[in-house]
């Protein structure tokens, strides 16, 4: 098994990239709900409510979820990576420190496919953009551990070193429309 | 961020004109924005023409006719930007959107309860409150009186449609209530959008501003932590 490593190492990668599977339920959609009467505690009932405009709608009663995340991950170091080479069992990448200059390569890395979520391995192509985060997780029972994760960006469209070209919104809209039409 | 950070949250709030009924877990999965695994665990509270809200793993998505919110309680927080860009730049680009808020929150624990109280006293001194302030308790960790929430706001001097809002207060999100602190940094931008332009100007702004906004938030929080750590305790 090949081990991922920074070629100018600041951290020996190892660990579990998984995170918790529960979710914190925050306050409900306050703006729409607070102005309307009715309890938010009931689980499944619905209620007929009159809005200020006289419209009658059926308001759902939100179900409170008591579960909280069992584990939290906080990053200490974060890089944006650009895949530069794809090989049999690993790929190479330029890493840009998110705290540093956007166009200055801070590290070079070799990353094993073993460290990539199988569902993401098809995204490993030259030019693909990802984030590499190193940090720690803490569980509800206060267990502390080092972790890291690699996340392939789904919406990044340009290499980090490309210049940002500022165009008026209307012109950009026209260009996009034309490209879409073609 | 530092070793003492326990919880990181991030969200993007969009203001515009939305159709809440389309934002179901199935729609996001069909378009590759959430995974099949997230779809399976999605907990839909409501999908309605007036309001949609569901959670899927660490994500919460809610929509109202005038507001769309996507939140995560887990790294990588860049994913919320990706998801919003996929939704409104790539799929629903016709959606009129005229404002965006980028929110970043950290919860952390001070090394002692006394340090959290000292930080609160520095941020909101009790002396100006006279006899009432003098009666505040500070030594019973379960009953410390004083600052509960402090908000600082900065406006761009040349562009009043930009503002940064920082809120700090005691955090109850972690087990040790006496040492928990939260800081939320909101970076808010509005734009004048002409009819028919849709989501693109705000999406371009989001793509450009998300990382800098998060970095700025982390710097504010790091400075606050550093200040806290240097406080001399009596």
XYZ file of C-alpha atoms in Angstrom, chain A residues 5-88:
84
model
C 2.942 12.158 1.701
C 3.886 15.710 1.262
C 7.051 15.940 -0.778
C 8.028 18.904 1.335
C 6.492 17.429 4.402
C 4.970 19.390 7.197
C 2.761 16.542 8.344
C 2.885 12.792 7.966
C -0.582 11.962 6.786
C -2.320 9.165 8.572
C -5.689 8.662 10.035
C -9.321 8.379 9.371
C -11.081 10.859 7.164
C -14.510 9.847 8.279
C -16.661 12.154 10.291
C -19.848 11.888 12.250
C -23.097 10.721 10.781
C -25.501 12.651 12.935
C -26.572 16.232 12.500
C -27.362 19.140 14.736
C -30.874 20.408 14.304
C -30.761 24.149 14.734
C -33.619 26.560 15.206
C -36.478 26.194 12.807
C -37.132 28.581 9.973
C -37.825 31.467 12.241
C -38.898 34.219 9.909
C -41.729 32.242 8.445
C -42.742 30.494 11.590
C -42.449 32.997 14.403
C -45.008 35.308 12.881
C -47.530 32.509 12.786
C -49.351 31.005 15.738
C -49.056 27.390 16.708
C -46.741 25.136 18.629
C -43.554 23.857 17.006
C -43.294 20.919 19.345
C -45.896 18.530 18.014
C -44.526 15.807 15.835
C -46.829 15.182 12.941
C -49.888 17.333 13.188
C -50.795 20.057 10.744
C -52.600 23.244 11.518
C -54.757 25.597 9.475
C -53.258 29.062 9.793
C -54.348 32.439 8.485
C -51.635 34.612 6.971
C -51.827 38.388 7.021
C -53.055 38.426 3.427
C -56.033 36.249 4.275
C -54.660 33.171 2.543
C -55.386 29.933 4.380
C -52.581 27.403 4.259
C -51.918 24.182 6.063
C -48.892 24.731 8.241
C -46.818 21.671 9.013
C -45.756 21.100 12.594
C -42.029 20.588 12.754
C -40.599 17.584 14.459
C -37.763 18.335 16.817
C -34.775 16.049 16.510
C -32.935 15.604 19.748
C -29.828 13.935 18.348
C -26.621 15.945 18.148
C -23.448 15.222 16.206
C -21.362 12.564 17.854
C -18.109 13.816 16.429
C -16.764 17.158 15.212
C -13.860 17.776 12.876
C -11.975 21.075 12.920
C -9.212 21.773 10.405
C -5.913 23.220 11.559
C -4.249 23.334 8.153
C -5.941 23.522 4.775
C -4.547 23.404 1.278
C -6.149 23.664 -2.112
C -4.638 21.042 -4.390
C -4.398 20.774 -8.148
C -3.720 17.315 -9.614
C -0.599 17.447 -11.764
C 0.039 13.781 -12.564
C -1.970 10.570 -12.470
C -0.148 7.243 -12.006
C -1.033 3.617 -11.370
